[in-house]
GROMACS .gro file of C-alpha atoms in nm:
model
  338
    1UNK     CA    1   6.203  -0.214  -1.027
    2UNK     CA    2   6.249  -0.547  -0.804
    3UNK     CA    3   6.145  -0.756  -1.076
    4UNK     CA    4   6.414  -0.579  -1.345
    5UNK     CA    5   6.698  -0.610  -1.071
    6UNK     CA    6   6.576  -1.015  -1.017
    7UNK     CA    7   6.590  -1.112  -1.321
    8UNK     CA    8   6.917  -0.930  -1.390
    9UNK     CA    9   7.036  -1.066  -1.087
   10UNK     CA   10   6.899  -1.436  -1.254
   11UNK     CA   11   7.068  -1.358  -1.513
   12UNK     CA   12   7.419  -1.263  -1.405
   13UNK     CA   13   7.439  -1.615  -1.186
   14UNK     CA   14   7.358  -1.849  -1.472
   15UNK     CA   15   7.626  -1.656  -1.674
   16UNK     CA   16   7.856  -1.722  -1.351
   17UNK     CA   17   7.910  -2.037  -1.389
   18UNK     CA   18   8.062  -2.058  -1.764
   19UNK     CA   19   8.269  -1.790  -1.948
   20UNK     CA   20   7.983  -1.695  -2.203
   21UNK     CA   21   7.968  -1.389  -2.391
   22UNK     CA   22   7.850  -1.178  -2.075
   23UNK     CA   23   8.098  -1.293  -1.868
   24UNK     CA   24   8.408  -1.225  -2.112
   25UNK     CA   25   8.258  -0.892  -2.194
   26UNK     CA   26   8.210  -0.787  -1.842
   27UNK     CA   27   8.592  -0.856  -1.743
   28UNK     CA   28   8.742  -0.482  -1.843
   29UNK     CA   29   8.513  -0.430  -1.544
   30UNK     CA   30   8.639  -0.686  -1.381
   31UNK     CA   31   9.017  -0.599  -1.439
   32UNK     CA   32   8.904  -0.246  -1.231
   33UNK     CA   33   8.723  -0.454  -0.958
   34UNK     CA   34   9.046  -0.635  -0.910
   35UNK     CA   35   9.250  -0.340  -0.922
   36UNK     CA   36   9.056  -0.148  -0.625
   37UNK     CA   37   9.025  -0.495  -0.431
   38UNK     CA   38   9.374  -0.562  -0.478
   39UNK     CA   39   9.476  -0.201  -0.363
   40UNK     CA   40   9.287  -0.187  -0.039
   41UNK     CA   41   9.431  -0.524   0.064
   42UNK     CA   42   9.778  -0.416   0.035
   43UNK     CA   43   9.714  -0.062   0.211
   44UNK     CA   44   9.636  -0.267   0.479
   45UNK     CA   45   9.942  -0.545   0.423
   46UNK     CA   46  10.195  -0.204   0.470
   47UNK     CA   47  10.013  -0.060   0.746
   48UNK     CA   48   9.860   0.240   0.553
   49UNK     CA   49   9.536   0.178   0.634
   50UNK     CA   50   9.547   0.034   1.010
   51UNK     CA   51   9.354  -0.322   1.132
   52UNK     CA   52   9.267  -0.293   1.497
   53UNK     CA   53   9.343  -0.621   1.719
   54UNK     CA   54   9.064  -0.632   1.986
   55UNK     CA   55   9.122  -0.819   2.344
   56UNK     CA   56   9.024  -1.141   2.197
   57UNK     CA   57   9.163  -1.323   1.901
   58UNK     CA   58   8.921  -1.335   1.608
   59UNK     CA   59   8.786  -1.618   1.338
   60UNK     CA   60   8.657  -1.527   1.045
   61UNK     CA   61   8.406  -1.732   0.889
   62UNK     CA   62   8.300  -1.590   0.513
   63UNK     CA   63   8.347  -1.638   0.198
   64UNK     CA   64   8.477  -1.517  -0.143
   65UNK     CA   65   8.167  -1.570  -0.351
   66UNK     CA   66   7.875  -1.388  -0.390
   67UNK     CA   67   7.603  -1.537  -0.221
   68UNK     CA   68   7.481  -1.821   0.059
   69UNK     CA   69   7.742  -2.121   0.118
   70UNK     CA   70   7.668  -2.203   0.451
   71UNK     CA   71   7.797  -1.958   0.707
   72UNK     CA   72   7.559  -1.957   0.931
   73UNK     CA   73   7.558  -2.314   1.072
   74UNK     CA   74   7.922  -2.324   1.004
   75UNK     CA   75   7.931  -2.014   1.282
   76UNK     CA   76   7.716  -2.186   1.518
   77UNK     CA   77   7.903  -2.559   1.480
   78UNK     CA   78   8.238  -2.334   1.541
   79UNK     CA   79   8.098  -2.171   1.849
   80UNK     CA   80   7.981  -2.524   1.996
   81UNK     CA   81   8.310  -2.681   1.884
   82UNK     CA   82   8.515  -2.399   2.043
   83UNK     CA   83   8.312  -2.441   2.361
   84UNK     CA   84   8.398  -2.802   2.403
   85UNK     CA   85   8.773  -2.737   2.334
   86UNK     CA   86   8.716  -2.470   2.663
   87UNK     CA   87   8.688  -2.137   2.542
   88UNK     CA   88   8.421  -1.898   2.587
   89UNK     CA   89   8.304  -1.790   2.267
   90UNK     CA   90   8.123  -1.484   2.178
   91UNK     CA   91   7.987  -1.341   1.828
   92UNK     CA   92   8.023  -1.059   1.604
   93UNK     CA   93   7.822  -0.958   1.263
   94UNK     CA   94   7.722  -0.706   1.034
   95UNK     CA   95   7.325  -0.861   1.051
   96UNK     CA   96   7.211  -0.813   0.729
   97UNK     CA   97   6.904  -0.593   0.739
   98UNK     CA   98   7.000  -0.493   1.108
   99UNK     CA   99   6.859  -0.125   1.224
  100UNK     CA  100   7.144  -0.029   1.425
  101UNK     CA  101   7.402   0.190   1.402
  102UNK     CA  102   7.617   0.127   1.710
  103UNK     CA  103   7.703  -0.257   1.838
  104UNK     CA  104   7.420  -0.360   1.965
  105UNK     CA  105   7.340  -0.692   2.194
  106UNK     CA  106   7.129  -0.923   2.029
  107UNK     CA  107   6.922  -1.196   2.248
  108UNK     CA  108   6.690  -1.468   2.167
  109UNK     CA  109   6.396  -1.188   2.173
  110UNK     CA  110   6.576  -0.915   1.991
  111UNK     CA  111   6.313  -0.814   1.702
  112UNK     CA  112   6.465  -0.947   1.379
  113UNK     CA  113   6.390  -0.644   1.208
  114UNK     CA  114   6.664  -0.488   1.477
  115UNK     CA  115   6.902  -0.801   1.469
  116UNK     CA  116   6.877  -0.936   1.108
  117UNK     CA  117   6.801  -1.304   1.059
  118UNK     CA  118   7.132  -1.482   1.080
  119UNK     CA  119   7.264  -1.290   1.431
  120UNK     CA  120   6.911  -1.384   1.582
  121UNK     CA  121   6.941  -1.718   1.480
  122UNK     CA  122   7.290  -1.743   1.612
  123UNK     CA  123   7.182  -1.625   1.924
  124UNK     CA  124   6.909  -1.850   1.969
  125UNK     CA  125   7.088  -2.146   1.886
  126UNK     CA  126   7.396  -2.124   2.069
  127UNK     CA  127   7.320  -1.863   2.354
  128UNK     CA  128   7.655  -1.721   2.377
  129UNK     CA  129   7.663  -1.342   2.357
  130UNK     CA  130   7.606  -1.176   2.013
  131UNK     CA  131   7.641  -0.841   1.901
  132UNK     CA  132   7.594  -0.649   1.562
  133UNK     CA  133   7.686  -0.321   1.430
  134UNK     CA  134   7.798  -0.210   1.066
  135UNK     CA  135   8.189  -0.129   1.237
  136UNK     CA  136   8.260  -0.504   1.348
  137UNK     CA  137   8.563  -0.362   1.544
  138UNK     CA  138   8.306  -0.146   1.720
  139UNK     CA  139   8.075  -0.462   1.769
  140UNK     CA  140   8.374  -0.718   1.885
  141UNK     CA  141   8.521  -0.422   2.113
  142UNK     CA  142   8.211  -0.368   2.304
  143UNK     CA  143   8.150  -0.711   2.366
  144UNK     CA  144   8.491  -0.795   2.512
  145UNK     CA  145   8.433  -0.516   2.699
  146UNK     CA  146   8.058  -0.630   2.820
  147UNK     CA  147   8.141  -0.971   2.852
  148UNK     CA  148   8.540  -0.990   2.978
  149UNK     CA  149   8.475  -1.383   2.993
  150UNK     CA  150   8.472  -1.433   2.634
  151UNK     CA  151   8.839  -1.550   2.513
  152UNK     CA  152   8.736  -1.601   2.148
  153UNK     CA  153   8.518  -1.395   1.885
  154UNK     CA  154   8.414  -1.540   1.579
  155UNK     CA  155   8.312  -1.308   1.300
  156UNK     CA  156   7.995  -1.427   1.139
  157UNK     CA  157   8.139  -1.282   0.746
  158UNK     CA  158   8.352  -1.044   0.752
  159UNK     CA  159   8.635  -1.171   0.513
  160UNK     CA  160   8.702  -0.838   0.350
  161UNK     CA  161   8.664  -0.636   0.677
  162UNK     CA  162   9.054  -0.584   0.665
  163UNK     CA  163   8.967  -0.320   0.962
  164UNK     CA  164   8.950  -0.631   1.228
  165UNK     CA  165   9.258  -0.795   1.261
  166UNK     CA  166   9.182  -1.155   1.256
  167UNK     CA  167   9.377  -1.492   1.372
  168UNK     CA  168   9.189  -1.745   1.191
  169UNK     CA  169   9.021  -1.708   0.848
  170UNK     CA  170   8.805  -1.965   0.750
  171UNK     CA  171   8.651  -1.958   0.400
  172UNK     CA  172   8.312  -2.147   0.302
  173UNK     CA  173   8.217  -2.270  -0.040
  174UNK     CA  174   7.908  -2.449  -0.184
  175UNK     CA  175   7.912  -2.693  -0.497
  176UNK     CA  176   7.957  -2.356  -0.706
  177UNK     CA  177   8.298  -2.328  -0.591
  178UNK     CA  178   8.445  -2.023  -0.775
  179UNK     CA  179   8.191  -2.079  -1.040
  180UNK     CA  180   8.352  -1.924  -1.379
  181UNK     CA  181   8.677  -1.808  -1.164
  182UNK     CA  182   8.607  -1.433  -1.281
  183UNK     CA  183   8.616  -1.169  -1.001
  184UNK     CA  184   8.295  -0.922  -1.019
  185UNK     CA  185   8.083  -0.847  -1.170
  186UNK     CA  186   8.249  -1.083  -1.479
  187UNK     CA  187   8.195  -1.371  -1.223
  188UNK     CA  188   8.110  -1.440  -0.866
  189UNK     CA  189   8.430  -1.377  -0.669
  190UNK     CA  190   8.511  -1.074  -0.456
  191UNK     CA  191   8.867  -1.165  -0.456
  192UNK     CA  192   9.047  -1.434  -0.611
  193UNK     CA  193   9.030  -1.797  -0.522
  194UNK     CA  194   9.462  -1.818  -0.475
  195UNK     CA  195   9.339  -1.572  -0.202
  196UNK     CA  196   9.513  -1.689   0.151
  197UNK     CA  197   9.285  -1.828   0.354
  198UNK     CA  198   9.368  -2.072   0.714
  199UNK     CA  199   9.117  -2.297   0.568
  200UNK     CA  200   8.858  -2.397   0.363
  201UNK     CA  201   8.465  -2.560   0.401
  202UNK     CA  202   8.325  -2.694   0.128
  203UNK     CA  203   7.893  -2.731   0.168
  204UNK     CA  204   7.873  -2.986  -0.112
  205UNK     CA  205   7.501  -3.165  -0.117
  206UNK     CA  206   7.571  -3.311  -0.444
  207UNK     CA  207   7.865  -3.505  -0.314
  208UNK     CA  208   8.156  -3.315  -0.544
  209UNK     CA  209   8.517  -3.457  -0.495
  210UNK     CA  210   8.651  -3.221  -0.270
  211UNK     CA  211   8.934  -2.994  -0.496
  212UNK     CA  212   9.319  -3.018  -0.419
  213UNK     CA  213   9.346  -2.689  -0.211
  214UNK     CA  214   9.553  -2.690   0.079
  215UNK     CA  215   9.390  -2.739   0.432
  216UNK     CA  216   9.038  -2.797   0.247
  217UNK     CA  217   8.744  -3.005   0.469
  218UNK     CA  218   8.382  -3.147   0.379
  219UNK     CA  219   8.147  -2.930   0.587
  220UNK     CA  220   7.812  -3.151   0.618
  221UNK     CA  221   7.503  -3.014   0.682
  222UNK     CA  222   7.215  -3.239   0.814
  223UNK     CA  223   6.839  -3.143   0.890
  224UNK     CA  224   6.688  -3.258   1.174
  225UNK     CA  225   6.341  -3.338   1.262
  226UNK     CA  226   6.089  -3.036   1.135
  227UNK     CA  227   5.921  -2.841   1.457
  228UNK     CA  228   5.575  -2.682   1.427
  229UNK     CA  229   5.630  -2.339   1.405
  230UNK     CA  230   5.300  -2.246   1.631
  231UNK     CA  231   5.396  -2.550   1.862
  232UNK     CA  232   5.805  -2.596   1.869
  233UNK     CA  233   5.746  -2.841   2.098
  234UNK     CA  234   5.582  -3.032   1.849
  235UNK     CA  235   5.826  -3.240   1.579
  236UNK     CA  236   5.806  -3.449   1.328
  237UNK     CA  237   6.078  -3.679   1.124
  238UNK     CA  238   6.101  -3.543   0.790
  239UNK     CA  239   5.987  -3.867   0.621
  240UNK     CA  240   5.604  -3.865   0.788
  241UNK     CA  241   5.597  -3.568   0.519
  242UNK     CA  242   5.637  -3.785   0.207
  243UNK     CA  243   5.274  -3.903   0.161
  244UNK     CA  244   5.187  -3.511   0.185
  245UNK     CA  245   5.130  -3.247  -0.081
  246UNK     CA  246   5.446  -3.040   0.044
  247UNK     CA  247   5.563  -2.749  -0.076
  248UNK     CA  248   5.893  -2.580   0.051
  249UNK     CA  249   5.981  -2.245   0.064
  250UNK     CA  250   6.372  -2.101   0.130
  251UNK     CA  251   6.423  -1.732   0.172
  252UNK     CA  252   6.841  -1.754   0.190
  253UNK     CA  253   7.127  -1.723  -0.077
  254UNK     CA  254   7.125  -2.061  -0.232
  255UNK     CA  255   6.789  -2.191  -0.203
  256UNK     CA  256   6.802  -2.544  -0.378
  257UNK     CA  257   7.057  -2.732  -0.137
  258UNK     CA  258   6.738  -2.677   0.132
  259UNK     CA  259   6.525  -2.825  -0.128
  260UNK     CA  260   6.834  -3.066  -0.208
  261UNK     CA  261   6.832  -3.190   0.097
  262UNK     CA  262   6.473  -3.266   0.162
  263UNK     CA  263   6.463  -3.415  -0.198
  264UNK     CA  264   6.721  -3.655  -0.002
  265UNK     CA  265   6.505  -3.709   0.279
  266UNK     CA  266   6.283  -3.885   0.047
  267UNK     CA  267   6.037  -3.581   0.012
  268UNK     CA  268   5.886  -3.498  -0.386
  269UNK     CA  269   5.806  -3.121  -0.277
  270UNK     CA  270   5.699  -2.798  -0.478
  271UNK     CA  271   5.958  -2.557  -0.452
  272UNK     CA  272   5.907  -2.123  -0.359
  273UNK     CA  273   6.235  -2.011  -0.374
  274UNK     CA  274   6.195  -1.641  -0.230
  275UNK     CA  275   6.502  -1.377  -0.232
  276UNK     CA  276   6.766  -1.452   0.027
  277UNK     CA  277   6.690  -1.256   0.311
  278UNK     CA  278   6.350  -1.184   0.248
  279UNK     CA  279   6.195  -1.011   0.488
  280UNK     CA  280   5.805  -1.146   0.499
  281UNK     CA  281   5.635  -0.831   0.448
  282UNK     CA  282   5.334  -1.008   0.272
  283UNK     CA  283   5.244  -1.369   0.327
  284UNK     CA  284   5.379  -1.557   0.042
  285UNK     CA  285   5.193  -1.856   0.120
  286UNK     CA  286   4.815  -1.730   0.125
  287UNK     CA  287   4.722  -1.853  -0.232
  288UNK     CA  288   4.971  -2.232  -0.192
  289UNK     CA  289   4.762  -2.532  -0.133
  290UNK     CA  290   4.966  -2.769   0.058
  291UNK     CA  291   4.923  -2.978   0.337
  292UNK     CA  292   5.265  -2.860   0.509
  293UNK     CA  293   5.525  -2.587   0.404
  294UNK     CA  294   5.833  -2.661   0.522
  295UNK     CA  295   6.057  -2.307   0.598
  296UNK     CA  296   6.410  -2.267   0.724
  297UNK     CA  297   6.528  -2.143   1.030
  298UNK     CA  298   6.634  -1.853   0.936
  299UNK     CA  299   6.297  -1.794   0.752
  300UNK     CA  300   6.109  -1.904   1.068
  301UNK     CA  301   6.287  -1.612   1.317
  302UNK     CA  302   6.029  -1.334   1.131
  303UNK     CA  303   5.768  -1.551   1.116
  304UNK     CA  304   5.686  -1.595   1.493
  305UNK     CA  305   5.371  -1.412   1.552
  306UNK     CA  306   5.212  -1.594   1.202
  307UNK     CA  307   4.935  -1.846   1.254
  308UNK     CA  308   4.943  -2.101   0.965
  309UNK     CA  309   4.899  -2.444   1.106
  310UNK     CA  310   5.051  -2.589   0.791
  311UNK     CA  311   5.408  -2.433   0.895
  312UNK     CA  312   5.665  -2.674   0.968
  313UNK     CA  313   6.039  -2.496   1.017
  314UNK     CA  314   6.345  -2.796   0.941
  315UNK     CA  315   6.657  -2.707   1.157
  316UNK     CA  316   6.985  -2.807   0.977
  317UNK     CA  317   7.299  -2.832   1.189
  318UNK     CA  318   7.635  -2.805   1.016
  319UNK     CA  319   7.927  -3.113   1.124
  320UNK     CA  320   8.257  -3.012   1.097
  321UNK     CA  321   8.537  -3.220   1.044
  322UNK     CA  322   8.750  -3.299   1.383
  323UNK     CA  323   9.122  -3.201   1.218
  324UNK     CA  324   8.909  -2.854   1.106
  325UNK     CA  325   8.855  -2.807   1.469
  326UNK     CA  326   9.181  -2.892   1.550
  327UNK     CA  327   9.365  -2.684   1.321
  328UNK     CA  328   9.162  -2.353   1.466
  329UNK     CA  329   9.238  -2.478   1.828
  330UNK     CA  330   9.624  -2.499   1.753
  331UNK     CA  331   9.616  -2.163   1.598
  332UNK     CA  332   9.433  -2.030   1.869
  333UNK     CA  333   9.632  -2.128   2.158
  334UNK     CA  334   9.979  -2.094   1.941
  335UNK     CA  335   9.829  -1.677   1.906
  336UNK     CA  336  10.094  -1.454   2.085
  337UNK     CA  337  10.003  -1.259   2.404
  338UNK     CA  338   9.891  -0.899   2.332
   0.00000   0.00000   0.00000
């Protein structure tokens, strides 16, 4: 059954990014997708269905494609940027995966299988406080409430989560952009791209001009030098890889920029692109010959009692433009009282 739902899932993103056949016969569906979408956001817009303003104001980093563009290091630059302008940041998320069903706290040795991938990474990374539960509202209330320092919350996805009232909305694409422009399942949008938004990020590794949308930024993302996943203290430049036979392997939505960017670094390596999120049940490396496999973070936080010498995990850190940061500051400290 996982291989029939992979390759339709193959499938339905190649057809995303043209208006084939597929795609123009799947928009009736489309049209109804729209219809609901459109429905719940205006039950909230006239207050029939209520959004709940917690203590602190709230950004929302997501998106309005199906898929990986880059949240997570765009959540973890915000939090550092935020911290430099002088607030105290904290973190809210769904966590993908996450066994919990009330907000829980989730530290730098929170099981991943409890946290998800993303919040642990988050929370190892920036070490502000991060909680998850599937009610965000629940998750961002309980942290005010455990943390009454924190001035700012940033919602790590969460766009359509109408329920938490938000003061920022920033939205992230990758080179896809909107892809064919058709909402779901004709194309890859959950809503539409004239969708409001404070913002908007563009991950681009294949250096597209940046479209004419209003308040739209370059969000960089550059790797750093690879740690030794049995040794972290132990690094290495990504270029002493290029004489090697390397192979690397990305578990997360869009796995070719990772390979996209070490392909920039100067590295030639084989590619194991594994489903996003995937959860390293088996070892998918026991039958690769290599002389290093390079993983991403995110891989690396449910890999940490392995012991394969040949693991090397490459950190990427997200730069975001200084009139980006700007922009959220203003809005932040222009939010009314409560």
């Amino acid at each position: 059954m996982s291989g029939a739902l992979s390759r339709i899932e193959a499938r339905l993103t190649q057809e995303w990014r043209r208006r084939g056949p597929l795609a123009w016969a799947l928009t009736p569906l489309a049209a109804v997708f729209g219809a609901v979408t459109a429905a719940r956001r205006a039950a909230y817009e006239v207050g029939w269905l209520k959004s709940v303003r917690v203590p602190a104001p709230v950004v929302v980093v997501g998106n309005v494609t199906v898929g990986g563009t880059g949240k997570t290091p765009t959540v973890i630059a915000l939090v550092e940027a935020l911290r430099a302008a002088g607030f105290t940041p904290g973190v809210v998320s769904r966590g993908y995966g996450a066994k919990v069903e009330r907000p829980t706290p989730v530290t730098p040795a929170t099981p991943p299988r409890v946290a998800g991938d993303e919040p642990l990474l988050i929370a190892r990374r920036t070490g502000v406080p991060v909680w998850v539960s599937p009610d965000r509202v629940a998750a961002a209330q309980t942290l005010c409430a455990a943390h009454p320092d924190v001035d700012v919350i940033v919602s790590d996805d969460g766009l359509q989560h109408y329920r938490l009232a938000r003061d920022v909305e920033l939205v992230v694409f990758d080179h896809r952009l909107g892809g064919n422009g058709f909402l779901l399942p004709a194309g890859p949008l959950r809503e539409p791209l004239s969708r409001h938004r404070d913002a908007t990020l563009i991950n681009n590794p294949f250096e597209r001009t940046l479209p004419a949308w209003p308040n739209t930024f370059a969000l960089r993302v550059e790797s750093g030098d690879a740690w030794h996943l049995s040794n972290p203290a132990l690094r290495r430049p990504l270029a002493q890889f290029a004489s090697q036979r390397v192979v690397a392997a990305a578990g997360i939505g869009a796995p070719e920029r990772f390979f996209a960017m070490l392909r920039a670094a100067g590295l030639a390596p084989q590619t194991l692109a594994l489903p996003d999120h995937y959860a390293f049940a088996t070892n998918p490396f026991t039958d690769v010959v290599a002389d290093a496999i390079l993983i991403t973070e995110k891989d690396a936080v449910k890999l940490g009692a392995w012991n394969d010498a040949r693991i090397w995990v490459v950190p990427v850190a997200a730069a975001l433009d200084h009139r980006l940061i700007t922009l959220v500051v203003e809005k932040l400290r222009g939010r009314p009282s409560a």
